[in-house]
CSV table of C-alpha atoms in Angstrom, one decimal:
chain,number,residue,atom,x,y,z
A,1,UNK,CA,70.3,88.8,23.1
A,2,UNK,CA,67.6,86.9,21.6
A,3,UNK,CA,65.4,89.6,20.1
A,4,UNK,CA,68.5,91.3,18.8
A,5,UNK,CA,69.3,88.6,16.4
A,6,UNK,CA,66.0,88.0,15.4
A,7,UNK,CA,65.9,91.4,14.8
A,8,UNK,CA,69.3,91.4,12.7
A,9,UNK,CA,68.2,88.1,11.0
A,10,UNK,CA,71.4,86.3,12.2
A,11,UNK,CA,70.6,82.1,12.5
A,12,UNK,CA,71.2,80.9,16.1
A,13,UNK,CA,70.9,78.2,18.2
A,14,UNK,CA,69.9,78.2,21.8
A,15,UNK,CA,70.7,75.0,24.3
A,16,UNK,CA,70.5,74.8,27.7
A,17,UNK,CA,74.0,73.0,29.3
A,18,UNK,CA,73.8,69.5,30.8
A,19,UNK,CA,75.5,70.7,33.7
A,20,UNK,CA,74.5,73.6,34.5
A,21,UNK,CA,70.4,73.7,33.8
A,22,UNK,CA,70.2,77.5,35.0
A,23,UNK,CA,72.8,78.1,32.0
A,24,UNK,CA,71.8,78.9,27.8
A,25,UNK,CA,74.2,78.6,25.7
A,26,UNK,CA,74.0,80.7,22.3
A,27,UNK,CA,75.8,79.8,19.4
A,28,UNK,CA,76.2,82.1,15.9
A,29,UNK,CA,75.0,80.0,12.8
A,30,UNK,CA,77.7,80.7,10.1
A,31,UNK,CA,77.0,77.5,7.5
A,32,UNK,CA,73.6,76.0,8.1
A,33,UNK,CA,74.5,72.8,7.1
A,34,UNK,CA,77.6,72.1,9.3
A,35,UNK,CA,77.6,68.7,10.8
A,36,UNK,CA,78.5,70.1,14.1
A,37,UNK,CA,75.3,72.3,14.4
A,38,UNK,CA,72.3,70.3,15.3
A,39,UNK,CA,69.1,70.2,12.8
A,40,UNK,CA,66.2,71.3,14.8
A,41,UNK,CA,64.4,69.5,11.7
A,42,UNK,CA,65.5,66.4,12.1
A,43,UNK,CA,63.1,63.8,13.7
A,44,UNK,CA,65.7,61.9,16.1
A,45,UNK,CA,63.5,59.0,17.7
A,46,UNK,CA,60.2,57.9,17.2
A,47,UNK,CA,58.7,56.5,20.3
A,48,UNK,CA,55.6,54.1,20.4
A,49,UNK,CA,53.9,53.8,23.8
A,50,UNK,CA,50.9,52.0,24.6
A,51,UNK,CA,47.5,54.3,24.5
A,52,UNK,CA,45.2,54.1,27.7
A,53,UNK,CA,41.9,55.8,26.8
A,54,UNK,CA,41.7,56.5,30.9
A,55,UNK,CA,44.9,58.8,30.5
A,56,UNK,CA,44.3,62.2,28.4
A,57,UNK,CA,48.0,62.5,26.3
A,58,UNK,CA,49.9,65.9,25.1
A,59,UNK,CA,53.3,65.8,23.3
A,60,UNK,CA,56.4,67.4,24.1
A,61,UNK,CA,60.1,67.9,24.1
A,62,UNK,CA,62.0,64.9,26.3
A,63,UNK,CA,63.7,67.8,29.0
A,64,UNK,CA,59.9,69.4,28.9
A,65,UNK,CA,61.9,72.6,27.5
A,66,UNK,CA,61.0,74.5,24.2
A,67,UNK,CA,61.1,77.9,22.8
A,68,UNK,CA,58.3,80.4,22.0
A,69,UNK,CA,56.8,84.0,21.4
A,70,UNK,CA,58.9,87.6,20.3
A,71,UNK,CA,62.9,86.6,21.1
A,72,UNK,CA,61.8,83.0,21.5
A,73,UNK,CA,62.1,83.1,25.4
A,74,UNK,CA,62.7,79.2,27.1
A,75,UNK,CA,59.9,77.8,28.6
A,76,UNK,CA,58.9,74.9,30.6
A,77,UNK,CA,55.6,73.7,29.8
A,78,UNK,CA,53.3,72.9,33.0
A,79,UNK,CA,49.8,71.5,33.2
A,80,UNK,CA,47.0,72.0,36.1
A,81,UNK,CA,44.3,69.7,37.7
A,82,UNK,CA,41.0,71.4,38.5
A,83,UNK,CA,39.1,69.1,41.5
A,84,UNK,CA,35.7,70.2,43.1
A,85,UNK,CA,34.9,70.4,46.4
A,86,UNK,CA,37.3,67.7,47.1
A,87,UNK,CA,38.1,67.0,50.7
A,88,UNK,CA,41.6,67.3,52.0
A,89,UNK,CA,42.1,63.4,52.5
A,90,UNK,CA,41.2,63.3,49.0
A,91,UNK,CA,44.0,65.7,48.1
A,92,UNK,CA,46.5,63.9,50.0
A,93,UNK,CA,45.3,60.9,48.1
A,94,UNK,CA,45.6,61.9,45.3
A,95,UNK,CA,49.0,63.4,45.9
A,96,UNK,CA,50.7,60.3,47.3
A,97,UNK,CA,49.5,58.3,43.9
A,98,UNK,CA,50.7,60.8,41.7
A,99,UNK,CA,53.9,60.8,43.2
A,100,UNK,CA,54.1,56.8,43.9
A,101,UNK,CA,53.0,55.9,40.4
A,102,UNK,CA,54.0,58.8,38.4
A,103,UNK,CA,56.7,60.5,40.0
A,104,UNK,CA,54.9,63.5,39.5
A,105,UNK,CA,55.2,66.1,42.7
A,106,UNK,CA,51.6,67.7,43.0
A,107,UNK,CA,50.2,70.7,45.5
A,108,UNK,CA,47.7,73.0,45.8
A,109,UNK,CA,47.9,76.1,43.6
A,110,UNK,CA,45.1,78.0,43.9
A,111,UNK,CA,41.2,77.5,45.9
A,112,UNK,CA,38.4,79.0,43.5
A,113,UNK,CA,35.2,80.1,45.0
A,114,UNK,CA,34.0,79.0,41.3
A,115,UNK,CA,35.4,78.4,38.0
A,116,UNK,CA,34.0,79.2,34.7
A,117,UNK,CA,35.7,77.2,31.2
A,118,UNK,CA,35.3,78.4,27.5
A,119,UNK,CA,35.6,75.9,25.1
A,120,UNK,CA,39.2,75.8,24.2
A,121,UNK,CA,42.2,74.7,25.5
A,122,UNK,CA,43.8,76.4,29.0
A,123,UNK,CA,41.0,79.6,28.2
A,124,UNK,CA,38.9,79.8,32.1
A,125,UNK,CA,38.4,81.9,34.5
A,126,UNK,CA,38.3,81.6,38.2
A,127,UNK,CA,36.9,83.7,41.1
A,128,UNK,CA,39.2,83.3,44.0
A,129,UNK,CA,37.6,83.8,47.6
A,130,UNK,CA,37.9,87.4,48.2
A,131,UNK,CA,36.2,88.0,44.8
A,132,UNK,CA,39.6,88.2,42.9
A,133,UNK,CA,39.3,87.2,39.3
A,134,UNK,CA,41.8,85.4,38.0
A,135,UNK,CA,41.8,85.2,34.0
A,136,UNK,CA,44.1,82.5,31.9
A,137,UNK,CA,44.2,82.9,28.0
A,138,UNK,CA,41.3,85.3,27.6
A,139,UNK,CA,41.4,87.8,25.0
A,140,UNK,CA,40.0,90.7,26.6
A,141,UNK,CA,43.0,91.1,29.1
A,142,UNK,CA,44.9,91.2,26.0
A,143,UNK,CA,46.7,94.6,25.5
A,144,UNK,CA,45.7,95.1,22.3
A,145,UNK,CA,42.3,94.6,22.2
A,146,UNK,CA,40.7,97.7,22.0
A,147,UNK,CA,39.7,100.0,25.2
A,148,UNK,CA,36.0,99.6,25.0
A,149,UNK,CA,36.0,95.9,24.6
A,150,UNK,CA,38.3,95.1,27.3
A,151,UNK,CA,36.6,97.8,30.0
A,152,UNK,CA,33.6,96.0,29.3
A,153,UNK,CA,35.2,92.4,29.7
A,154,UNK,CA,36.7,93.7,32.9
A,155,UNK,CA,33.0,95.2,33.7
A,156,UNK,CA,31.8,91.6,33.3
A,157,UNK,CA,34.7,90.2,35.3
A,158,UNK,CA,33.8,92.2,38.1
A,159,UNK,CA,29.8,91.2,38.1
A,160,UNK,CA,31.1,87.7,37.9
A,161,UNK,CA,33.4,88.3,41.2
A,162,UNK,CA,30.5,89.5,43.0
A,163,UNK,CA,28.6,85.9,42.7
A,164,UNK,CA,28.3,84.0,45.9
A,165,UNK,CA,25.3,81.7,45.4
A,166,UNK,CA,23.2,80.6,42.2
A,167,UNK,CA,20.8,83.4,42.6
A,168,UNK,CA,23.5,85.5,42.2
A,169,UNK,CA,24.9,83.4,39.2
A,170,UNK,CA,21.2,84.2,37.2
A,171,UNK,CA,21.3,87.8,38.3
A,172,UNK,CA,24.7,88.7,37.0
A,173,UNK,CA,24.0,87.0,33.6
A,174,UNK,CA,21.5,89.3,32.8
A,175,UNK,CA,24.0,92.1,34.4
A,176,UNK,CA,26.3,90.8,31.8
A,177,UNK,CA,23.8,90.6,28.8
A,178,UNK,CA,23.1,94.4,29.7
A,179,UNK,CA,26.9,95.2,29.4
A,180,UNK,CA,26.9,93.5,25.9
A,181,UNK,CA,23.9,95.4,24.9
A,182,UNK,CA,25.1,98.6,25.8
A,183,UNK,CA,28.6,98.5,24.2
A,184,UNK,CA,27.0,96.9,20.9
A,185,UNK,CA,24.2,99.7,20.6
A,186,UNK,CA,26.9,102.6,21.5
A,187,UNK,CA,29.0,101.1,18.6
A,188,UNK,CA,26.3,101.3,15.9
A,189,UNK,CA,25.9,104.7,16.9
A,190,UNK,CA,29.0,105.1,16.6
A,191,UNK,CA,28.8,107.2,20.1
A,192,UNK,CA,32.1,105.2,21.1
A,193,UNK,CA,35.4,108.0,20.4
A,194,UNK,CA,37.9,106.3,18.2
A,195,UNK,CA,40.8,106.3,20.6
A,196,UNK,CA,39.0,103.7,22.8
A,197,UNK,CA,37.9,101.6,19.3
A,198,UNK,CA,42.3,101.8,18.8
A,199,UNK,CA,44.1,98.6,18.6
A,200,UNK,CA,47.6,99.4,19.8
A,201,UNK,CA,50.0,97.0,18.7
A,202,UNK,CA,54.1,97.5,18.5
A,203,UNK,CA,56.1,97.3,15.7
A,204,UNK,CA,58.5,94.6,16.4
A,205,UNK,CA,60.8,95.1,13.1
A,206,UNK,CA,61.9,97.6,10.4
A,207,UNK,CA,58.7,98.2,8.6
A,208,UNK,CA,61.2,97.3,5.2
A,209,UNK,CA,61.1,93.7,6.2
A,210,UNK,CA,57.2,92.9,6.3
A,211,UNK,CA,55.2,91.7,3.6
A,212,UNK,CA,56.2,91.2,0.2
A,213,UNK,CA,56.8,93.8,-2.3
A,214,UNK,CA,54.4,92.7,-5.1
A,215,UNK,CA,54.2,96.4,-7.6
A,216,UNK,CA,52.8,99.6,-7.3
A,217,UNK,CA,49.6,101.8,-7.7
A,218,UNK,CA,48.5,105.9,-7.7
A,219,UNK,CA,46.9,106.5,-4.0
A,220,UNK,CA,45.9,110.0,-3.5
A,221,UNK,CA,47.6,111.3,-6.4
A,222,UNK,CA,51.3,109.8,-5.1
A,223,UNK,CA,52.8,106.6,-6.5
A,224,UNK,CA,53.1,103.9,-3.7
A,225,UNK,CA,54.6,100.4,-3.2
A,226,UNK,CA,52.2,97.4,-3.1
A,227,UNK,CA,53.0,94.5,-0.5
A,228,UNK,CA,51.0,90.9,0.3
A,229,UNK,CA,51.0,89.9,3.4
A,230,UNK,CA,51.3,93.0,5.4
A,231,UNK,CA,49.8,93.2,9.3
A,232,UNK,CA,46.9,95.3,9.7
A,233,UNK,CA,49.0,97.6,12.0
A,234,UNK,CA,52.0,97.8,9.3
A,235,UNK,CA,49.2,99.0,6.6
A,236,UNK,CA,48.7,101.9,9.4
A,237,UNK,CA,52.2,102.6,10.1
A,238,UNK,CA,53.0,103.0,6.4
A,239,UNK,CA,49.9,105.5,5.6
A,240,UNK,CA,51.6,107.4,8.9
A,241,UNK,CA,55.2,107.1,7.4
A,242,UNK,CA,53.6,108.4,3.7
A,243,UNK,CA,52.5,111.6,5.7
A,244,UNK,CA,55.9,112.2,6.7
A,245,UNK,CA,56.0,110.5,10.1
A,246,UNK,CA,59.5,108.7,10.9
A,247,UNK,CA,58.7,105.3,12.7
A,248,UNK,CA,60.8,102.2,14.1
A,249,UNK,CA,61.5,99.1,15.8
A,250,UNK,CA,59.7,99.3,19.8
A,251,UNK,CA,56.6,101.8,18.2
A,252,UNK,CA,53.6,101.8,18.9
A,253,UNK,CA,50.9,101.7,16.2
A,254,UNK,CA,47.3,103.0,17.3
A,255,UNK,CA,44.7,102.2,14.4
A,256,UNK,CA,41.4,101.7,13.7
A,257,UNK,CA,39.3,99.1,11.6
A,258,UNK,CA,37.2,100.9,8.7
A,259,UNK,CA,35.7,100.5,5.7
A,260,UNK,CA,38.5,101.8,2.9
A,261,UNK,CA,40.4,99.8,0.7
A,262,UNK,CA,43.0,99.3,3.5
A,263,UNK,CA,40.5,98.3,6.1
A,264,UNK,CA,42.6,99.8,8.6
A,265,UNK,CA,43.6,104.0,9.0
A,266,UNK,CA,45.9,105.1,11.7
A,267,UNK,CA,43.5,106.9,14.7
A,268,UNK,CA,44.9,110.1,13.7
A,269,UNK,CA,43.9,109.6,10.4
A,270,UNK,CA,40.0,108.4,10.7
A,271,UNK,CA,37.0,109.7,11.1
A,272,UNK,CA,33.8,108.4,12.9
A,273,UNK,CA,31.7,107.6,9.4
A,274,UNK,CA,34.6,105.1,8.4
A,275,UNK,CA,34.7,103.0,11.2
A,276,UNK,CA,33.6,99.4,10.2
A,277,UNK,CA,31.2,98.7,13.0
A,278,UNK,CA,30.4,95.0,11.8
A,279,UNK,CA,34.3,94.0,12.3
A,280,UNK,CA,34.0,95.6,15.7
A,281,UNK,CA,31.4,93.3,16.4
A,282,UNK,CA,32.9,90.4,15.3
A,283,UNK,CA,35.9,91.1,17.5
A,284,UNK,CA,33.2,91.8,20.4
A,285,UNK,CA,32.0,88.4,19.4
A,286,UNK,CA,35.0,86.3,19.2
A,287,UNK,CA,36.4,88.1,22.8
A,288,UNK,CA,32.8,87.5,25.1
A,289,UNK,CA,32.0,84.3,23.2
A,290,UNK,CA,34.9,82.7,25.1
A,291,UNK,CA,33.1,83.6,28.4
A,292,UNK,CA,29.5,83.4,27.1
A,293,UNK,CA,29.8,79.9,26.3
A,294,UNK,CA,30.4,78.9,29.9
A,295,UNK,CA,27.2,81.1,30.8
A,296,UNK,CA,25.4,79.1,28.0
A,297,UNK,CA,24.9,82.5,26.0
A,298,UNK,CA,25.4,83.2,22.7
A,299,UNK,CA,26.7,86.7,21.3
A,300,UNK,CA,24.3,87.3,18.1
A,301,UNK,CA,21.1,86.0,20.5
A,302,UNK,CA,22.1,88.8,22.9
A,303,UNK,CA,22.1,91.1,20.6
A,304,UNK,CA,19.0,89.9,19.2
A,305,UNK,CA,20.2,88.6,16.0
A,306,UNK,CA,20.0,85.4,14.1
A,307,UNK,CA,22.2,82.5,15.8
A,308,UNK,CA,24.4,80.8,13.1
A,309,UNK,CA,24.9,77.4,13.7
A,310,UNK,CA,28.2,75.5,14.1
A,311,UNK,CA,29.7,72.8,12.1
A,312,UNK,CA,29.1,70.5,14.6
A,313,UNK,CA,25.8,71.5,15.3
A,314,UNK,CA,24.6,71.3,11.6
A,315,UNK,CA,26.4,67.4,11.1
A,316,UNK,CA,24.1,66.2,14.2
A,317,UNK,CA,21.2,67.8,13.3
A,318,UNK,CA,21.4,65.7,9.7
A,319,UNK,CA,22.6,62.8,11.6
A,320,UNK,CA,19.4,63.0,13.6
A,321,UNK,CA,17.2,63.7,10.8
């Protein structure tokens, strides 16, 4: 119900009942600014609590409900406590003070064999005991990230689930560098077919609504609209619509990355020569840096190329200098 009146543009507002918290309760937006209607804008209370530097602190809504992604879906947010090799007296510990003190309820979710962290927030991955790996908030087990990248990233999952000692651990990182190699030097050569270098992403409105319409210009000898603001995969699907093809809410859009004015051409539409092998690259980067980074590996020194230095890196350095 949600998604349709996004999709129709219709204002809403979506409360769960006091009563009844199992039950949502929609309500049709007809004058923004009657009283009756709530403001979801309006700060209500300001609360000042007393900061323990012991404690690590994250905001949120009062009932611990909010809304989020396509149809904004309710959600409940939830938090996890990694402990290693603790034994289970110390878990029951630990249990019976969370509860006593914070009324907090906790229990054993899952038991990792080993657990590897990237650098951001709630992005790790664990190998459970029988060698299942369990990813959270990685971007190669995205859907849209293209074929190649996440076959590899599911080629480096499956080294990592083979690792049952440290001797293991050195052997499958240079397993892994190998797999990073390989991919990178097919890619230059532009041996990898363009259906597997495809992002496939869905159009989730009618292509009329994105962007904004800012003139027009002559492409290919045809008069066409200009927009700002357009998605990569909406500057495909109009190139596919200006050939004739009829497209709509719930399709999905196959394109590539090139090196035209667009920098983006349906897969149907591209050839091999156009493909803009540095932005492949820099999504190869961005996707295996998350896991590199727990292997203490950097992408551009696997590859053999010059290691730019982070922000961070370059404000010590002067400090220390």
């Amino acid at each position: 119900m949600v998604a349709i009146l996004e999709e129709l543009g219709i204002e809403y507002s979506l409360q769960i009942r006091e009563d009844k918290s199992n039950v949502c309760r929609i309500r049709i937006i007809k004058d923004k600014m009657d009283k009756r209607i709530k403001q979801s804008n309006i700060i209500k209370k300001i609360e000042i609590f007393g900061i323990d530097n012991e404690y690590v602190y994250d905001l949120e809504t009062e009932n611990h409900h909010f809304c989020g992604g396509i149809g904004n879906v309710l959600l409940h947010n939830t938090d996890s406590l990694f402990l290693k090799n603790p034994s289970p007296t110390a878990i029951d510990e630990v249990a019976v003070w969370a509860h006593n003190n914070l009324g907090v309820d906790l229990e054993i979710d899952k038991q990792y064999r080993y657990v590897v962290f990237s650098e951001l927030k709630k992005n790790y991955l664990g190998v459970l005991a029988d060698g299942t790996v369990d990813v959270k908030g990685l971007t190669g087990k995205k859907s849209h990230t293209p074929p190649f990248i996440r076959n590899a990233f599911y080629d480096i999952l499956a080294i990592l689930g083979k690792v049952n000692s440290e001797k293991d651990f050195e052997s499958a990182r240079e397993s892994i560098k190998n797999v990073i190699l390989e991919n990178a030097k097919n890619l230059e050569a532009r041996k990898i077919p363009l259906d597997d270098l495809s992002f496939n992403v869905t159009i989730n409105k009618s292509l009329k609504t994105y962007g904004k319409k800012t003139g027009a210009k002559t492409m290919d000898g045809k008069n066409a609209d200009t927009y700002k603001g357009l998605p990569q995969h909406i500057k495909a699907a109009n190139m596919l619509v200006d050939k004739g093809r009829e497209l709509r809410a719930g399709d999905v859009i196959s394109y590539v990355k090139t090196k035209s004015g667009e920098g983006v051409k349906p897969v149907e539409l591209a050839k091999p020569e156009e493909i803009d092998t540095e932005k492949y690259l820099e999504t190869m980067e961005s996707t295996f840096e998350q896991v590199l980074s727990a292997l203490n590996f950097d992408f551009k020194s696997v590859l053999g190329k010059p290691r730019q230095q982070k922000l961070d890196e370059l404000f010590w350095s002067k400090q220390v200098s």
